[in-house]
Amino acid sequence: MPGWEVALRYVLLLAVLALTVGPFLWQLATSLKGPHEDIFSFPPSFLPEQPTLANYSRVAETIPVWDYALNSLTVAVANVVTNCAGAALAGYALARLRYRGRRAATVAFVLAMLVPVEGVIVAQFTTMRELGLNNTLVGVVLPLSVSALNVLLMRNAFLSLPYEVEEAAFVDGANVWQRFARIALPAVRGTLAVVAILAFMGAWDDFLWPLIVLSDPQNFTLTIGLNYLHGTFANDERLVAAGTIIAVLPLIVLFACLQRYFFRGVGEGAVKG
Amino acid sequence: MTTPTASPTATAGSTAERRAPKSPPPGRRPRDGRSRIRRHLPTSPWLFAAPGLLVAGAFSLYPFLSTVANSFTDRRTLLPGRFVGLDNYREMLGDEMFWIGLRNSTLYVLGVVPALVVLPLLLALLVEKQIPGISFFRSAFYTPVVASIVVVGLIWVWLLDERGLVNAVLEAVGVGRVGFLSDQWLLLLSAMAVTVWKGLGYYMIIYLAALANVPRELHEAASVDGAGAVRRFLAVTLPAVRSTVVLVGALSSVAAFKVFSEVYLMAGPDGGPAGEDTTLVMLVQRTGTGLSGRVGYASAISVVVFVVTVALMLLVLRADRKEGA
């Protein structure tokens, strides 16, 4: 690549960086500005003149933000566990076991994946009411607990494993559960990691379903609590900013730590294919 | 291919699947080589699949069927419904809010899809080359995808506020302040911009996976023949990623038609001034949930959402086949 092209690339990269990450930084800066600072000043000043963490403690005084965060964490971790276990088990059954009805089971998951969540929320809402799970965290987790997309991702991962490995274990007398847990599952760790990341982010970020199923502020997840904060205290932008940073920072940190696995999982198939 | 391609990782999975049949070396052992590990209790596979099948059945397939069934009843949240035939659909035709929702959801598709098909491809070309620091840029561009839509919505509400950063800049350059969040059409346009902003990184990754599959030799051959960068893009890269372009078109149009959160957060629960910015899914949420929800009527609107999304999907895929032939 000629030098001018490299330079041009970096200029463009920095411009896009400003556009994609800039708004988050602006929010972070706003959240750190002191109460006597004019956040509407002109020209806008980016750096806080009287940096303070007071807005963060004020958020906690206004709404039980740490309780909401704990609710979000509970939901997200539960979602990771159920998705990893459920999708791995079902994916294994679809890819590696032979039985009558396998094709029908695969079709069921494909159809389930095609049904848009947005189209069935009302039916899910009534189902949850009938189950008595409205307004509970279990009710938030259940519909997402084993996503059909994840099942099919795991299926594809298991399909790509050579059969020889499992055959050797079979000859050694391993039963189907042992072959699954000790041989097949460790071999698809990469896809499992991607499923875990997607499940965590999906649950932590979800808005529409928790909004519908949760009505008691005590059970709110962070996203719902934030929307509430916004509605109630829209006039104090510093508070809202601090709230959004509390909601987004753990996720950005988590993603930064795991992005290696994530992008590798994405890149793997592409490079080898 | 019926397997999922709804996420970047699915692309990886599907190539793995294509590879799969090669794994038992052909010739050495016929297909029944696999049958040696077929022996297990006949119930085992169903035990493996049970949790997944239960969730898929209870929270996707059954709700789908009951949505269709409910749409022919006057069911409410707290009252069992009775069969009313096509009454809900008839009511819909005369319901101004329905038409507003349909209009806005359709406009959303028209506004968002071209941007989400083109811009992420350009972005993928930008981050494709292995230059120092590129993996930092890739992850950073993915940040808006990672962030919750609520966070994204609140950030942009603040940026586009009458007294926000964007207006401060516009005033500084002499354009003057713009009511991004108070004007009915500008509000919808702003929400579209936010959707595009949040989706860029997601579709960039899908394109990136596709670009990695473009045969290097073709590029080199074209180069030798004296083709410039633009020429090479049009003659080599674009045809090679065509099916991905179609996929992104299908995914983004279906997602755009079902838009809820962006508009809900920026316009408020009632859909902005006089509800003029309500989208179809917002209407479903508003009419069908809560203790006084009109489940039957909302279900009928949901059925319209189903039908349109399936139609969009078929339309895009059909256009692809025609062009390809």
XYZ file of C-alpha atoms in Angstrom:
598
model
C 0.000 0.000 0.000
C 1.365 3.427 -0.892
C 1.998 5.790 1.993
C -0.751 8.240 1.060
C -3.290 5.439 1.103
C -2.259 4.346 4.595
C -2.533 7.943 5.780
C -5.944 8.342 4.173
C -7.124 5.131 5.820
C -6.091 6.346 9.264
C -7.788 9.700 8.724
C -11.015 7.944 7.778
C -10.679 5.483 10.660
C -10.279 8.331 13.138
C -13.260 10.154 11.666
C -15.463 7.069 12.064
C -14.042 6.544 15.542
C -15.114 10.053 16.531
C -18.562 9.380 15.143
C -19.110 6.007 16.827
C -17.339 6.440 20.164
C -17.594 10.227 20.469
C -21.217 10.245 21.674
C -20.312 7.845 24.511
C -17.402 10.064 25.542
C -19.628 13.136 25.458
C -22.070 11.326 27.750
C -19.223 10.328 30.068
C -18.006 13.935 30.174
C -21.513 15.194 30.931
C -21.867 12.714 33.777
C -18.710 14.102 35.397
C -19.667 17.775 35.235
C -20.325 19.564 38.507
C -23.670 21.044 39.548
C -22.578 24.642 38.961
C -21.130 23.967 35.580
C -23.127 25.133 32.594
C -23.662 21.986 30.546
C -25.385 24.068 27.888
C -22.473 26.446 27.564
C -21.494 27.758 24.204
C -19.116 26.867 22.650
C -19.635 23.437 24.217
C -16.814 22.405 26.487
C -15.929 18.763 26.522
C -13.803 18.440 29.656
C -15.566 18.948 32.989
C -14.212 22.031 34.771
C -15.177 20.741 38.193
C -14.995 16.974 37.721
C -17.123 15.131 40.249
C -18.569 11.704 40.890
C -21.489 13.207 42.785
C -23.887 12.592 39.912
C -23.348 8.869 40.308
C -24.287 8.850 43.964
C -27.218 11.124 43.157
C -28.509 8.563 40.659
C -28.455 5.995 43.442
C -30.413 8.356 45.674
C -32.990 8.958 42.990
C -33.574 5.407 41.790
C -32.297 2.138 43.312
C -29.827 1.847 40.467
C -27.677 -0.826 42.122
C -30.742 -3.026 42.690
C -31.642 -2.586 39.052
C -28.081 -3.480 38.068
C -28.293 -6.593 40.218
C -31.579 -7.537 38.540
C -29.969 -7.052 35.127
C -26.986 -9.121 36.168
C -29.212 -11.922 37.484
C -31.195 -11.969 34.259
C -28.071 -11.863 32.085
C -26.212 -14.613 33.952
C -29.290 -16.842 34.021
C -29.656 -16.255 30.302
C -26.047 -17.247 29.654
C -26.392 -20.470 31.663
C -29.708 -21.548 30.123
C -28.633 -20.657 26.591
C -25.261 -22.371 26.765
C -26.684 -25.533 28.313
C -29.917 -25.686 26.341
C -28.402 -24.762 22.986
C -25.441 -27.111 23.364
C -27.676 -30.051 24.286
C -30.194 -29.437 21.533
C -27.482 -28.604 18.995
C -25.762 -31.895 19.777
C -28.995 -33.818 19.355
C -29.604 -32.152 15.981
C -26.081 -32.619 14.664
C -24.708 -35.828 16.096
C -27.511 -38.174 17.082
C -29.590 -40.245 14.685
C -33.241 -40.817 15.445
C -36.638 -40.574 13.900
C -37.929 -37.028 14.029
C -34.583 -35.303 13.848
C -35.554 -33.423 10.730
C -38.823 -32.345 12.347
C -36.926 -31.070 15.394
C -34.574 -29.070 13.162
C -37.499 -27.564 11.277
C -39.132 -26.604 14.593
C -36.061 -24.591 15.575
C -35.798 -22.929 12.176
C -39.465 -21.911 12.354
C -39.042 -20.685 15.926
C -36.132 -18.549 14.782
C -38.227 -16.997 12.034
C -41.051 -15.930 14.363
C -40.372 -12.278 15.201
C -40.412 -11.477 18.911
C -42.188 -8.222 18.157
C -45.087 -10.123 16.646
C -45.732 -12.440 19.572
C -45.216 -10.156 22.573
C -48.917 -9.851 23.268
C -49.350 -13.640 23.280
C -46.253 -13.986 25.463
C -47.657 -11.397 27.825
C -50.924 -13.328 28.222
C -49.026 -16.621 28.581
C -46.916 -15.139 31.360
C -50.037 -13.875 33.083
C -51.545 -17.347 32.950
C -48.353 -18.825 34.365
C -48.409 -16.214 37.113
C -44.933 -15.078 36.127
C -45.718 -11.509 35.182
C -43.603 -9.018 37.043
C -40.932 -11.586 37.948
C -37.380 -11.964 36.720
C -38.156 -15.573 35.761
C -40.752 -14.160 33.417
C -38.113 -11.896 31.884
C -35.678 -14.776 31.316
C -37.974 -17.567 30.118
C -38.792 -16.505 26.546
C -35.108 -15.897 25.768
C -33.794 -18.826 27.791
C -32.894 -21.055 24.837
C -32.856 -19.061 21.629
C -33.434 -21.058 18.460
C -30.656 -19.108 16.754
C -28.182 -20.321 19.379
C -29.376 -23.909 18.978
C -28.693 -23.718 15.255
C -25.300 -22.088 15.839
C -24.325 -24.954 18.141
C -25.681 -27.468 15.650
C -23.425 -26.070 12.936
C -20.442 -26.142 15.263
C -21.045 -29.797 16.174
C -21.577 -30.704 12.524
C -18.095 -29.533 11.651
C -16.407 -31.913 14.121
C -14.912 -35.078 12.620
C -16.756 -38.220 13.676
C -13.587 -40.220 14.290
C -12.925 -38.635 17.680
C -16.280 -39.618 19.056
C -16.033 -43.081 17.543
C -12.838 -43.733 19.435
C -14.573 -42.775 22.664
C -17.516 -44.968 21.715
C -15.246 -47.956 21.210
C -13.818 -47.218 24.646
C -17.319 -47.595 26.037
C -18.322 -43.956 26.570
C -22.085 -43.435 26.566
C -23.818 -40.621 24.772
C -23.747 -38.195 27.731
C -20.048 -38.807 28.286
C -19.250 -38.328 24.612
C -21.204 -35.081 24.649
C -19.728 -33.658 27.832
C -16.115 -34.839 27.581
C -15.430 -34.865 23.849
C -17.848 -32.907 21.711
C -18.499 -29.958 24.028
C -14.845 -29.040 24.705
C -14.243 -29.100 20.965
C -16.776 -26.347 20.278
C -15.664 -23.961 23.042
C -15.291 -21.116 20.541
C -18.910 -21.184 19.431
C -20.008 -21.683 23.018
C -18.144 -18.494 23.955
C -19.904 -16.600 21.165
C -23.271 -17.937 22.376
C -22.415 -16.831 25.921
C -21.462 -13.313 24.796
C -24.566 -12.949 22.644
C -26.777 -14.258 25.459
C -25.298 -11.871 28.022
C -25.507 -8.814 25.796
C -28.973 -9.727 24.582
C -30.369 -10.037 28.096
C -28.532 -7.015 29.521
C -29.657 -4.787 26.652
C -33.202 -6.016 26.119
C -35.852 -3.340 26.395
C -39.200 -4.226 24.818
C -39.915 -7.474 26.660
C -38.914 -6.359 30.182
C -40.908 -3.179 29.572
C -43.988 -5.296 28.970
C -43.550 -7.991 31.593
C -42.311 -5.846 34.500
C -44.619 -3.361 36.155
C -43.364 -3.208 39.740
C -40.380 -0.802 40.002
C -38.796 -3.153 42.507
C -38.146 -5.727 39.776
C -36.971 -3.330 37.075
C -33.871 -4.147 35.100
C -31.397 -1.352 34.344
C -32.772 -0.544 30.918
C -36.304 -0.122 32.249
C -35.080 1.776 35.303
C -33.127 4.144 33.077
C -36.099 4.903 30.908
C -37.973 5.665 34.127
C -35.130 7.903 35.309
C -35.261 9.717 32.007
C -38.995 10.191 32.225
C -38.905 11.471 35.784
C -35.817 13.620 35.782
C -35.392 14.572 32.167
C -34.444 18.059 33.267
C -31.186 16.953 34.880
C -29.088 15.672 32.063
C -26.117 14.943 34.375
C -28.150 12.326 36.243
C -29.376 10.628 33.096
C -25.820 10.657 31.741
C -24.467 9.022 34.883
C -27.211 6.396 34.688
C -26.432 5.520 31.086
C -22.729 5.202 31.884
C -23.539 2.817 34.745
C -25.557 0.735 32.279
C -23.077 0.712 29.436
C -19.668 0.621 31.089
C -19.763 -2.974 32.428
C -20.798 -4.171 29.025
C -18.082 -2.286 27.168
C -15.479 -3.621 29.597
C -16.830 -7.154 29.253
C -16.834 -6.889 25.497
C -13.334 -5.419 25.386
C -12.098 -8.413 27.394
C -13.917 -10.983 25.288
C -13.800 -9.371 21.840
C -10.841 -11.588 20.934
C -13.069 -14.673 21.201
C -15.962 -12.921 19.577
C -14.158 -11.728 16.463
C -12.195 -14.951 16.209
C -15.439 -16.912 16.273
C -16.694 -14.662 13.497
C -13.455 -14.740 11.534
C -12.769 -18.461 11.817
C -15.433 -19.669 9.442
C -14.768 -16.842 7.052
C -11.059 -17.478 6.699
C -11.275 -21.232 6.481
C -14.382 -21.279 4.294
C -29.894 -22.746 3.037
C -32.330 -22.859 5.884
C -29.855 -22.418 8.686
C -29.620 -19.090 10.444
C -27.728 -16.250 8.957
C -29.169 -13.673 11.270
C -25.902 -12.915 13.017
C -22.315 -12.504 11.949
C -21.386 -15.687 13.738
C -23.988 -17.590 11.803
C -22.010 -16.868 8.675
C -19.099 -18.603 10.298
C -21.319 -21.512 11.264
C -22.742 -21.976 7.824
C -19.374 -22.232 6.183
C -18.525 -24.842 8.765
C -21.625 -26.697 7.719
C -20.684 -26.616 4.095
C -17.378 -28.051 5.075
C -18.893 -30.787 7.184
C -19.655 -33.465 4.604
C -15.961 -33.607 3.797
C -15.008 -34.694 7.285
C -15.447 -38.464 6.849
C -12.920 -38.993 4.061
C -14.829 -40.108 0.979
C -14.102 -43.618 -0.190
C -12.417 -44.806 2.930
C -15.659 -45.539 4.649
C -19.169 -45.192 3.311
C -21.744 -43.041 5.053
C -22.745 -45.830 7.398
C -19.412 -45.403 9.117
C -21.339 -42.947 11.223
C -23.875 -45.526 12.208
C -21.459 -47.109 14.629
C -22.150 -44.359 17.088
C -25.814 -44.428 16.431
C -26.505 -46.670 19.383
C -28.007 -44.861 22.320
C -31.301 -45.121 24.136
C -34.088 -43.990 21.815
C -35.154 -41.384 24.351
C -31.712 -39.781 24.721
C -31.901 -37.437 21.727
C -35.245 -36.142 22.924
C -33.868 -35.540 26.404
C -31.058 -33.526 24.825
C -33.436 -31.515 22.711
C -36.183 -31.174 25.316
C -35.252 -27.843 26.960
C -34.721 -26.170 23.606
C -37.846 -27.608 22.077
C -39.936 -26.631 25.096
C -38.798 -23.011 24.940
C -39.153 -22.835 21.148
C -42.621 -24.350 21.398
C -43.871 -22.366 24.367
C -42.418 -18.966 23.472
C -42.260 -18.883 19.680
C -44.437 -21.456 17.945
C -47.390 -21.520 20.352
C -47.524 -17.715 20.718
C -47.447 -17.438 16.943
C -50.466 -19.723 16.573
C -52.305 -18.103 19.455
C -51.619 -14.650 18.001
C -53.283 -15.689 14.771
C -56.173 -17.290 16.694
C -56.592 -14.301 19.023
C -56.758 -11.936 16.085
C -60.220 -13.325 15.306
C -61.496 -12.729 18.842
C -62.281 -9.755 21.037
C -60.086 -11.075 23.816
C -58.795 -8.643 26.429
C -56.100 -9.132 29.029
C -58.521 -9.921 31.824
C -61.470 -11.186 29.777
C -61.649 -14.315 27.664
C -62.599 -13.466 24.118
C -65.232 -14.761 21.764
C -64.946 -15.302 18.046
C -65.662 -12.118 16.098
C -64.494 -13.157 12.652
C -62.799 -10.396 10.713
C -64.057 -7.574 12.917
C -60.571 -6.649 14.148
C -59.260 -6.463 10.608
C -62.233 -4.413 9.527
C -61.723 -2.047 12.436
C -58.071 -1.740 11.531
C -58.904 -0.454 8.050
C -60.819 2.447 9.595
C -58.305 3.100 12.378
C -56.274 6.208 11.702
C -53.580 5.112 14.178
C -53.076 1.883 12.240
C -52.434 3.743 9.028
C -50.054 6.136 10.779
C -48.173 3.131 12.181
C -48.046 1.383 8.828
C -46.865 4.563 7.150
C -44.097 5.178 9.675
C -42.874 1.569 9.700
C -42.790 1.591 5.893
C -40.957 4.924 5.790
C -38.510 3.454 8.255
C -37.672 0.624 5.861
C -37.252 3.042 2.949
C -35.049 5.379 4.966
C -32.893 2.927 6.851
C -32.272 0.002 4.511
C -30.278 1.721 1.730
C -27.981 3.265 4.343
C -27.516 -0.025 6.182
C -26.745 -1.897 2.975
C -24.168 0.570 1.649
C -22.424 2.223 4.615
C -21.365 -0.948 6.491
C -19.877 -2.337 3.275
C -17.748 0.793 2.890
C -16.814 0.525 6.549
C -15.864 -3.149 6.125
C -13.609 -2.220 3.195
C -12.006 0.382 5.430
C -11.220 -2.014 8.291
C -10.472 -5.015 6.077
C -6.768 -4.313 5.567
C -4.453 -5.580 8.293
C -2.778 -2.355 9.323
C -1.453 -1.626 12.811
C -4.223 -0.925 15.320
C -6.989 -2.167 13.062
C -8.445 -4.593 15.604
C -8.854 -1.689 18.027
C -10.842 0.217 15.403
C -12.982 -2.825 14.619
C -13.949 -3.302 18.259
C -14.479 0.416 18.775
C -16.822 0.603 15.775
C -18.759 -2.245 17.356
C -19.414 -0.297 20.593
C -22.805 1.100 19.511
C -23.956 -2.466 18.770
C -22.945 -3.599 22.251
C -24.671 -0.733 24.038
C -28.295 -1.127 25.012
C -30.797 0.634 22.795
C -31.978 2.536 25.873
C -28.495 3.915 26.467
C -28.155 4.769 22.795
C -31.578 6.407 22.749
C -30.868 8.533 25.818
C -27.458 9.599 24.504
C -28.946 10.789 21.234
C -31.906 12.463 22.900
C -29.344 14.544 24.788
C -27.183 15.179 21.704
C -30.160 16.209 19.556
C -31.860 18.232 22.285
C -32.742 21.841 21.565
C -29.775 22.763 23.790
C -27.657 19.717 22.898
C -24.296 19.362 21.238
C -25.538 18.943 17.669
C -27.570 22.127 17.839
C -24.683 24.003 19.419
C -22.500 23.004 16.479
C -25.201 23.861 13.947
C -25.614 27.283 15.482
C -21.869 27.838 15.444
C -21.682 27.161 11.709
C -24.605 29.481 11.122
C -27.352 26.977 10.346
C -29.237 27.776 13.529
C -31.034 25.462 15.913
C -33.126 22.631 14.560
C -36.017 20.979 16.379
C -34.869 17.415 15.814
C -37.097 16.056 18.556
C -40.089 18.352 18.261
C -40.903 18.188 14.566
C -42.861 15.102 13.528
C -40.779 14.349 10.426
C -37.395 15.373 11.799
C -38.054 13.145 14.797
C -38.647 10.136 12.576
C -35.577 11.017 10.524
C -33.475 11.368 13.683
C -34.655 7.972 14.920
C -33.659 6.500 11.553
C -30.215 8.056 11.846
C -29.835 6.513 15.295
C -30.883 3.102 13.969
C -28.279 3.366 11.215
C -25.641 4.544 13.687
C -26.313 1.608 16.003
C -26.485 -0.954 13.185
C -23.306 0.022 11.295
C -20.947 -2.197 13.295
C -23.241 -5.206 13.233
C -23.531 -5.314 9.449
C -19.877 -4.341 9.087
C -18.930 -7.646 10.731
C -21.197 -9.608 8.384
C -19.569 -7.905 5.388
C -16.125 -8.436 6.854
C -16.705 -12.200 6.992
C -17.868 -12.126 3.375
C -14.919 -10.021 2.197
C -12.522 -12.557 3.704
C -13.962 -15.090 1.280
C -13.257 -13.056 -1.865
C -10.544 -14.947 -3.757
C -7.305 -13.021 -3.566
C -6.147 -14.310 -6.960
C -9.027 -12.581 -8.733
C -7.952 -9.255 -7.269
C -4.385 -9.837 -8.291
C -5.378 -10.856 -11.807
C -7.493 -7.726 -12.161
C -4.613 -5.645 -10.869
C -2.264 -7.135 -13.425
C -4.800 -6.274 -16.105
C -4.524 -2.669 -14.960
C -7.815 -2.326 -13.099
C -7.871 0.478 -10.514
C -9.296 0.191 -7.027
C -12.816 1.285 -8.005
C -12.830 -0.978 -11.038
C -11.644 -3.919 -8.934
C -14.353 -3.232 -6.369
C -17.089 -3.220 -9.012
C -15.767 -6.134 -11.050
C -14.403 -8.451 -8.370
C -15.474 -7.582 -4.826
C -19.083 -6.610 -5.406
C -20.092 -9.728 -7.383
C -18.352 -11.885 -4.774
C -20.260 -10.365 -1.837
C -23.540 -9.990 -3.708
C -25.356 -12.640 -1.702
C -24.243 -10.921 1.507
C -25.556 -7.598 0.213
C -28.911 -9.294 -0.325
C -28.775 -10.867 3.126
C -28.061 -7.517 4.773
C -30.897 -6.001 2.775
C -33.299 -8.688 3.996
C -32.182 -8.568 7.622
C -32.187 -4.789 7.845
C -35.539 -4.342 6.135
C -37.232 -6.864 8.411
C -35.643 -5.237 11.468
C -36.555 -1.739 10.271
C -40.204 -2.600 9.758
C -40.408 -3.868 13.335
C -38.783 -0.776 14.844
C -39.911 -0.015 18.373
C -37.278 1.145 20.842
C -35.642 4.030 18.992
C -38.916 5.774 18.267
C -40.396 4.891 21.663
C -37.415 6.420 23.452
C -37.064 9.508 21.283
C -40.732 10.291 20.723
C -42.072 9.004 24.046
C -44.589 6.209 24.723
C -47.350 8.025 22.873
C -45.369 8.408 19.689
C -44.559 12.108 19.580
C -46.869 15.003 18.711
C -50.430 13.635 18.311
C -48.973 10.136 18.051
C -47.832 10.968 14.529
C -44.567 9.062 15.005
C -46.121 5.829 16.256
C -44.841 2.693 14.533
C -46.792 -0.546 14.140
C -44.977 -2.389 16.933
C -45.455 0.617 19.229
C -49.149 0.369 18.465
C -49.128 -3.348 19.300
C -47.382 -2.644 22.598
C -49.720 0.225 23.475
C -53.001 -1.475 22.624
C -52.263 -5.084 23.526
C -50.428 -5.097 26.832
C -51.166 -3.920 30.328
C -54.259 -4.817 32.312
C -56.676 -3.142 29.912
C -54.967 -4.493 26.808
C -57.057 -5.292 23.758
C -55.333 -8.586 23.031
C -57.519 -9.450 20.062
C -57.064 -6.183 18.216
C -53.330 -6.012 18.959
C -52.964 -9.575 17.691
C -54.553 -8.580 14.412
C -51.975 -5.800 14.037
C -49.247 -8.351 14.905
C -50.503 -10.554 12.089
C -50.037 -7.626 9.723
C -46.475 -7.259 11.036
C -45.865 -10.980 10.339
C -47.276 -10.806 6.853
C -45.325 -7.704 5.874
C -42.014 -9.014 7.254
C -42.407 -12.329 5.433
C -43.339 -10.435 2.274
C -40.282 -8.176 2.636
C -38.048 -11.208 3.048
C -39.494 -12.911 -0.051
C -39.312 -9.685 -2.050
C -35.624 -9.194 -1.347
C -34.788 -12.835 -2.001
C -36.785 -12.830 -5.227
C -35.078 -9.704 -6.470
C -31.821 -11.502 -5.814
C -32.774 -14.545 -7.846
C -33.920 -12.428 -10.784
C -30.726 -10.441 -10.863
C -28.641 -13.552 -10.492
C -30.305 -15.344 -13.403
